[in-house]
Short mmCIF file of C-alpha atoms in Angstrom, two decimals:
data_model
loop_
_atom_site.label_atom_id
_atom_site.label_comp_id
_atom_site.label_asym_id
_atom_site.label_seq_id
_atom_site.Cartn_x
_atom_site.Cartn_y
_atom_site.Cartn_z
CA MET I 471 -333.31 -72.42 111.61
CA ALA I 472 -331.98 -68.24 110.76
CA PRO I 473 -330.98 -68.11 107.46
CA ALA I 474 -327.18 -68.38 106.38
CA ALA I 475 -326.67 -64.78 105.89
CA THR I 476 -326.86 -64.35 109.26
CA PHE I 477 -323.83 -66.26 110.61
CA GLU I 478 -320.85 -64.17 112.06
CA THR I 479 -317.84 -64.77 110.80
CA PRO I 480 -315.97 -65.55 113.73
CA ASN I 481 -313.20 -63.14 114.54
CA ILE I 482 -309.57 -64.53 115.63
CA ASN I 483 -307.91 -61.37 116.05
CA GLU I 484 -309.91 -59.11 118.51
CA ASN I 485 -308.15 -58.00 121.48
CA PHE I 486 -309.41 -59.84 124.25
CA ASN I 487 -307.50 -58.02 126.95
CA SER I 488 -309.92 -55.01 126.36
CA HIS I 489 -313.60 -57.01 125.57
CA LYS I 490 -314.80 -60.26 124.97
CA ASP I 491 -316.98 -60.86 121.97
CA GLY I 492 -319.41 -63.91 122.92
CA LEU I 493 -321.07 -63.84 119.95
CA ALA I 494 -318.06 -64.16 117.84
CA LEU I 495 -317.12 -67.05 120.39
CA GLU I 496 -320.45 -68.83 119.94
CA ALA I 497 -319.90 -68.20 116.03
CA THR I 498 -316.78 -70.08 115.92
CA SER I 499 -318.28 -72.95 118.44
CA ASP I 500 -321.23 -73.59 115.71
CA ALA I 501 -318.44 -73.39 112.62
CA VAL I 502 -316.67 -76.28 114.63
CA ASP I 503 -320.15 -78.15 115.38
CA GLU I 504 -321.20 -77.58 111.54
CA VAL I 505 -317.94 -78.70 110.32
CA ASN I 506 -318.40 -82.02 112.47
CA VAL I 507 -321.70 -82.36 111.40
CA LEU I 508 -321.42 -82.07 107.72
CA LYS I 509 -318.20 -83.82 107.97
CA ALA I 510 -319.04 -87.44 109.24
CA ALA I 511 -322.76 -87.12 107.14
CA MET I 512 -320.83 -86.91 103.86
CA ARG I 513 -318.49 -90.42 104.54
CA VAL I 514 -321.55 -92.08 105.77
CA LYS I 515 -323.42 -90.59 102.30
CA ASN I 516 -320.51 -91.63 100.13
CA GLY I 517 -319.70 -94.80 101.97
CA THR I 518 -316.35 -93.71 102.89
CA ALA I 519 -317.53 -93.26 107.06
CA THR I 520 -315.94 -96.28 109.51
CA GLN I 521 -318.84 -98.17 110.80
CA GLU I 522 -318.00 -96.18 114.31
CA GLU I 523 -318.14 -92.70 112.60
CA ALA I 524 -322.40 -94.12 111.31
CA ASP I 525 -323.12 -95.27 114.70
CA ILE I 526 -322.54 -92.15 116.43
CA TYR I 527 -325.97 -90.50 114.90
CA GLU I 528 -327.62 -94.02 115.04
CA ARG I 529 -327.63 -93.95 118.90
CA SER I 530 -331.10 -92.24 119.32
CA VAL I 531 -334.59 -91.98 118.46
CA PHE I 532 -333.98 -88.47 118.41
CA ASP I 533 -331.39 -88.37 115.91
CA ALA I 534 -332.75 -90.98 114.13
CA GLU I 535 -335.06 -88.17 112.90
CA LYS I 536 -333.38 -85.55 112.18
CA ASP I 537 -332.62 -84.51 108.30
CA LYS I 538 -329.12 -84.60 108.64
CA THR I 539 -328.69 -82.04 105.47
CA GLN I 540 -330.72 -79.23 106.78
CA PHE I 541 -326.94 -77.40 107.73
CA ARG I 542 -325.09 -75.15 105.76
CA GLN I 543 -322.27 -76.69 103.67
CA TYR I 544 -318.73 -78.64 104.51
CA GLU I 545 -316.41 -76.15 102.77
CA ASP I 546 -317.81 -73.14 103.39
CA ALA I 547 -317.46 -74.46 106.92
CA CYS I 548 -314.43 -75.03 106.70
CA ASP I 549 -312.79 -72.34 105.52
CA ARG I 550 -314.62 -70.44 108.08
CA VAL I 551 -312.91 -72.74 111.05
CA LYS I 552 -309.77 -72.98 109.47
CA ASN I 553 -307.43 -69.97 110.54
CA PHE I 554 -308.86 -70.43 114.38
CA TYR I 555 -308.39 -74.31 114.32
CA ARG I 556 -304.62 -72.65 112.93
CA GLU I 557 -303.89 -70.49 115.76
CA GLN I 558 -305.50 -73.24 118.31
CA HIS I 559 -303.07 -76.30 116.75
CA GLU I 560 -300.10 -73.44 117.38
CA LYS I 561 -300.84 -72.40 120.87
CA GLN I 562 -301.92 -75.46 122.27
CA THR I 563 -298.77 -76.82 123.81
CA VAL I 564 -297.68 -78.94 126.72
CA ALA I 565 -296.46 -75.67 128.51
CA TYR I 566 -299.19 -73.61 127.99
CA ASN I 567 -301.62 -76.69 129.11
CA LEU I 568 -299.50 -77.05 132.57
CA LYS I 569 -299.95 -73.40 133.16
CA ALA I 570 -303.50 -73.47 132.45
CA ARG I 571 -304.30 -76.49 135.23
CA ASN I 572 -302.59 -74.94 138.27
CA ASP I 573 -303.89 -72.24 137.13
CA PHE I 574 -307.38 -73.34 137.29
CA ARG I 575 -306.06 -75.67 141.05
CA PHE I 576 -305.13 -71.91 142.80
CA LYS I 577 -308.06 -70.13 141.23
CA THR I 578 -311.53 -69.40 141.69
CA ARG I 579 -313.11 -67.64 139.12
CA ALA I 580 -316.79 -66.91 140.52
CA GLU I 581 -319.00 -68.36 142.58
CA MET I 582 -322.29 -69.14 141.89
CA THR I 583 -325.10 -72.56 141.53
CA ILE I 584 -325.53 -74.23 137.87
CA TRP I 585 -328.84 -72.40 137.29
CA GLN I 586 -327.07 -69.00 137.55
CA ALA I 587 -324.25 -70.05 135.99
CA MET I 588 -326.95 -70.94 133.11
CA GLU I 589 -328.23 -67.59 133.15
CA LYS I 590 -324.50 -65.81 133.70
CA LEU I 591 -323.81 -67.67 130.42
CA ASN I 592 -327.28 -66.06 128.52
CA THR I 593 -325.70 -62.54 129.47
CA LEU I 594 -322.04 -63.04 128.68
CA ILE I 595 -322.92 -64.44 124.94
CA ASP I 596 -325.80 -61.81 124.52
CA GLU I 597 -326.99 -62.82 120.92
CA SER I 598 -328.73 -66.22 119.89
CA ASP I 599 -327.02 -69.25 118.11
CA PRO I 600 -326.59 -68.19 114.53
CA ASP I 601 -328.48 -71.57 113.74
CA THR I 602 -330.94 -71.08 116.06
CA SER I 603 -333.28 -67.99 117.54
CA LEU I 604 -332.46 -69.56 121.09
CA SER I 605 -331.30 -67.62 123.93
CA GLN I 606 -327.97 -70.23 125.79
CA ILE I 607 -330.35 -71.41 127.97
CA GLU I 608 -333.36 -72.32 125.56
CA HIS I 609 -330.26 -74.49 123.96
CA LEU I 610 -329.22 -76.49 126.75
CA LEU I 611 -332.62 -77.34 127.63
CA GLN I 612 -333.35 -77.92 124.33
CA SER I 613 -330.55 -80.63 124.44
CA ALA I 614 -331.64 -81.60 127.96
CA GLU I 615 -335.70 -82.38 126.48
CA ALA I 616 -333.86 -84.26 123.69
CA ILE I 617 -332.83 -86.77 126.28
CA ARG I 618 -335.39 -86.47 127.85
CA ARG I 619 -337.67 -87.46 125.58
CA ASP I 620 -335.65 -90.64 124.57
CA GLY I 621 -336.19 -91.75 127.73
CA LYS I 622 -332.58 -91.51 129.12
CA PRO I 623 -331.07 -91.32 132.35
CA LYS I 624 -331.41 -88.51 134.42
CA TRP I 625 -327.90 -87.87 134.72
CA PHE I 626 -327.83 -88.26 130.88
CA GLN I 627 -330.94 -85.46 131.20
CA LEU I 628 -328.13 -83.20 133.90
CA THR I 629 -325.60 -83.58 131.12
CA GLY I 630 -327.35 -82.52 128.13
CA LEU I 631 -328.32 -79.36 130.47
CA ILE I 632 -324.94 -78.15 132.14
CA HIS I 633 -322.10 -79.82 129.08
CA ASP I 634 -321.24 -75.93 127.38
CA LEU I 635 -321.53 -74.11 130.56
CA GLY I 636 -317.36 -74.67 130.34
CA LYS I 637 -318.14 -71.40 127.77
CA LEU I 638 -317.81 -69.30 130.47
CA LEU I 639 -314.03 -69.70 131.18
CA PHE I 640 -314.46 -67.26 128.17
CA PHE I 641 -315.28 -64.38 129.98
CA TYR I 642 -312.62 -65.42 132.59
CA ASP I 643 -309.00 -66.51 132.09
CA ALA I 644 -308.98 -67.48 128.51
CA ARG I 645 -305.98 -66.10 125.81
CA GLY I 646 -308.63 -66.26 122.99
CA GLN I 647 -311.15 -68.48 121.32
CA TRP I 648 -308.18 -70.98 120.71
CA ASP I 649 -308.40 -71.91 124.38
CA VAL I 650 -311.86 -72.70 124.59
CA VAL I 651 -313.60 -73.90 121.65
CA GLY I 652 -312.55 -76.57 118.65
CA ASP I 653 -312.30 -79.67 118.67
CA THR I 654 -309.90 -81.58 121.19
CA PHE I 655 -306.52 -83.65 120.87
CA PRO I 656 -303.53 -84.89 123.64
CA VAL I 657 -301.31 -82.78 124.04
CA GLY I 658 -297.54 -84.24 125.03
CA CYS I 659 -296.88 -86.94 121.73
CA ARG I 660 -296.94 -86.60 118.15
CA PHE I 661 -300.23 -85.22 116.77
CA ASP I 662 -302.06 -87.15 115.20
CA GLU I 663 -303.39 -87.29 111.54
CA SER I 664 -306.51 -87.87 112.51
CA ILE I 665 -306.79 -84.46 114.07
CA ILE I 666 -308.48 -81.68 111.56
CA TYR I 667 -305.48 -79.58 109.80
CA PRO I 668 -302.87 -81.89 111.19
CA GLY I 669 -300.42 -79.66 108.70
CA THR I 670 -300.89 -76.43 110.95
CA PHE I 671 -299.37 -78.05 113.56
CA GLU I 672 -295.62 -77.29 112.12
CA GLY I 673 -295.64 -73.82 113.90
CA ASN I 674 -296.30 -75.62 117.37
CA PRO I 675 -293.20 -75.89 118.99
CA ASP I 676 -293.67 -79.07 120.37
CA SER I 677 -293.73 -80.78 117.23
CA LYS I 678 -290.27 -80.86 117.27
CA ASP I 679 -289.72 -81.35 120.33
CA ASP I 680 -287.67 -84.76 120.73
CA ILE I 681 -290.09 -86.32 123.09
CA TYR I 682 -293.12 -84.78 122.55
CA ASN I 683 -293.04 -85.42 119.24
CA THR I 684 -292.77 -89.07 119.32
CA GLU I 685 -295.82 -91.67 118.39
CA HIS I 686 -295.90 -91.91 122.54
CA GLY I 687 -294.62 -89.11 123.49
CA ILE I 688 -295.21 -88.31 127.37
CA TYR I 689 -297.73 -91.40 127.81
CA THR I 690 -297.25 -95.50 127.57
CA PRO I 691 -299.77 -97.62 125.45
CA GLY I 692 -302.67 -98.30 127.47
CA CYS I 693 -301.71 -95.84 129.94
CA GLY I 694 -306.01 -94.66 129.69
CA MET I 695 -307.45 -91.19 128.53
CA ASP I 696 -307.99 -90.22 132.41
CA ASN I 697 -304.43 -90.06 132.43
CA VAL I 698 -304.05 -88.24 129.02
CA MET I 699 -303.84 -84.14 129.28
CA LEU I 700 -306.13 -83.19 126.34
CA SER I 701 -306.43 -79.34 124.71
CA TRP I 702 -307.54 -77.10 127.17
CA GLY I 703 -311.11 -75.91 126.83
CA HIS I 704 -314.32 -75.23 128.18
CA ASP I 705 -314.78 -79.40 128.23
CA GLU I 706 -311.65 -80.03 129.81
CA TYR I 707 -312.16 -77.44 132.29
CA LEU I 708 -316.19 -78.52 133.12
CA TYR I 709 -314.92 -81.63 133.53
CA HIS I 710 -312.48 -80.46 136.15
CA ILE I 711 -315.87 -79.29 138.48
CA CYS I 712 -318.07 -81.77 137.79
CA LYS I 713 -315.52 -84.28 138.82
CA GLU I 714 -314.66 -82.56 141.94
CA GLN I 715 -317.88 -80.97 143.10
CA SER I 716 -320.61 -83.09 141.67
CA THR I 717 -321.38 -87.12 142.13
CA LEU I 718 -322.35 -87.49 138.35
CA PRO I 719 -321.08 -90.66 137.16
CA ASP I 720 -318.03 -91.67 134.79
CA GLU I 721 -320.55 -91.53 131.87
CA ALA I 722 -321.62 -88.16 132.77
CA LEU I 723 -317.94 -87.07 133.09
CA ALA I 724 -316.61 -89.15 129.84
CA MET I 725 -319.74 -87.53 128.00
CA ILE I 726 -318.44 -84.14 128.81
CA ARG I 727 -314.36 -84.07 128.88
CA TYR I 728 -314.48 -85.99 125.47
CA HIS I 729 -317.41 -85.08 123.38
CA SER I 730 -314.97 -82.58 121.97
CA PHE I 731 -312.49 -85.21 121.07
CA TYR I 732 -313.21 -86.27 117.44
CA PRO I 733 -310.00 -87.75 117.00
CA TRP I 734 -310.81 -90.38 118.98
CA HIS I 735 -314.39 -90.91 118.97
CA SER I 736 -315.02 -89.85 115.21
CA ALA I 737 -311.86 -90.93 113.60
CA GLY I 738 -310.83 -93.46 115.22
CA GLY I 739 -307.61 -92.14 115.94
CA TYR I 740 -305.44 -92.48 119.69
CA LYS I 741 -306.76 -96.12 120.47
CA TRP I 742 -303.49 -97.11 121.83
CA MET I 743 -303.89 -94.76 124.43
CA MET I 744 -307.34 -96.47 125.83
CA ASP I 745 -307.71 -99.21 129.06
CA GLU I 746 -310.61 -100.97 129.75
CA LYS I 747 -312.53 -98.20 130.80
CA ASP I 748 -312.31 -96.13 128.03
CA GLU I 749 -314.33 -98.82 125.91
CA LYS I 750 -317.72 -97.91 128.37
CA MET I 751 -316.82 -94.05 128.17
CA LEU I 752 -316.13 -94.44 123.81
CA ALA I 753 -319.56 -95.99 123.64
CA ALA I 754 -321.03 -92.90 126.36
CA VAL I 755 -319.11 -90.49 124.05
CA LYS I 756 -321.08 -91.84 121.28
CA ALA I 757 -324.39 -91.71 122.81
CA PHE I 758 -324.30 -87.76 123.81
CA ASN I 759 -322.71 -86.29 121.10
CA PRO I 760 -325.95 -86.64 118.67
CA TYR I 761 -327.65 -84.42 121.08
CA ASP I 762 -325.23 -81.99 121.04
CA LEU I 763 -325.12 -81.46 117.64
CA TYR I 764 -328.67 -82.16 116.55
CA SER I 765 -330.93 -80.18 118.92
CA LYS I 766 -330.63 -77.00 117.23
CA SER I 767 -334.11 -76.90 115.21
CA ASP I 768 -336.17 -77.95 117.75
CA ASP I 769 -339.15 -76.69 119.20
CA ILE I 770 -338.25 -73.55 121.63
CA PRO I 771 -338.54 -74.66 125.32
CA LYS I 772 -340.26 -73.24 127.98
CA VAL I 773 -337.66 -72.36 130.80
CA GLU I 774 -339.92 -71.11 133.38
CA ASP I 775 -341.87 -73.75 132.76
CA LEU I 776 -338.84 -76.57 133.02
CA LYS I 777 -336.74 -74.97 135.44
CA PRO I 778 -338.58 -76.87 138.59
CA TYR I 779 -337.73 -80.49 136.98
CA TYR I 780 -334.04 -79.40 136.31
CA MET I 781 -333.15 -77.54 139.66
CA GLU I 782 -334.45 -81.52 140.86
CA LEU I 783 -331.98 -82.84 138.94
CA ILE I 784 -329.59 -80.35 139.75
CA ASN I 785 -329.51 -80.71 143.52
CA THR I 786 -329.52 -84.72 142.98
CA PHE I 787 -325.91 -84.29 141.92
CA PHE I 788 -325.04 -80.91 142.86
CA ALA I 789 -326.24 -81.41 146.44
CA PRO I 790 -326.58 -78.36 148.26
CA ARG I 791 -324.96 -77.62 151.52
CA GLU I 792 -326.74 -77.30 154.89
CA GLY I 793 -328.66 -73.82 154.04
CA GLU I 794 -328.33 -73.34 150.37
CA GLU I 795 -331.23 -73.87 148.09
CA ALA I 796 -328.75 -74.91 145.18
CA LYS I 797 -325.52 -75.65 145.84
CA VAL I 798 -322.80 -73.23 145.07
CA ILE I 799 -320.02 -74.12 142.61
CA LYS I 800 -316.20 -72.94 142.42
CA TRP I 801 -315.69 -71.81 139.36
#
């Protein structure tokens, strides 16, 4: 684990038309993770956490053995992400989300295999995660190996391996960091108090819309999360790719799509949207999140030694076409 002094303050004011600062993106992403780790840990410690919040970190042998006090302090972490969240909350509108989904459907940004995408992310980020000395591939393998050690199913292991590949979006269509990383939330209804910094939505035009600013907005109670438009970012991007181009089960898709939906799975908001399927999906997301948040301090995985095993998993759920050694994915 690197000393705290090496942390790069997220650069939310960079010019995205001239370059894409991958290290700044990772700095923001890690600061967001840090807030969520410490926020939950502090509530558990002082006894104000809901049972669901406490349970997030009690789903596996892996997580139970972790020292949850090793990351940097909560208040400092909040300071680093507040400006980021203000920008995200002002710009994640229904109009933007409709356009982002339309662009996704009618444009292919790149064509490459899952492993090539991992290597691409490695080169684009180009620096180690501030909380580790690991490359992007090593961090992905770290999460997957922690899941594997706990004897989870192969689809679960693969989900750990690929869950952050949607960050490639930053180098293709993103307008900034705000539509790539950060906690996610529904658009098209009133912004809930369970969202971090709820007061920063004042600059979002949807907060003044006659329909979008009602409790249910464009939705109906029990509509199901499958029918909810979550704020666009790397999770939503990868979810749609995997939904259309893999045979991963619903639980894996839920882990990918909802693991940053903290207002729902951690803070208990938006329960009125859930249908029967979502109860099972919520349990899956809670089982996954400890591996995402707490795998950053494990031993360094040996990429070449592990690659054959994970290539087999990739080919199981992203089946190659005739003549392919590995399936070429449309990104």
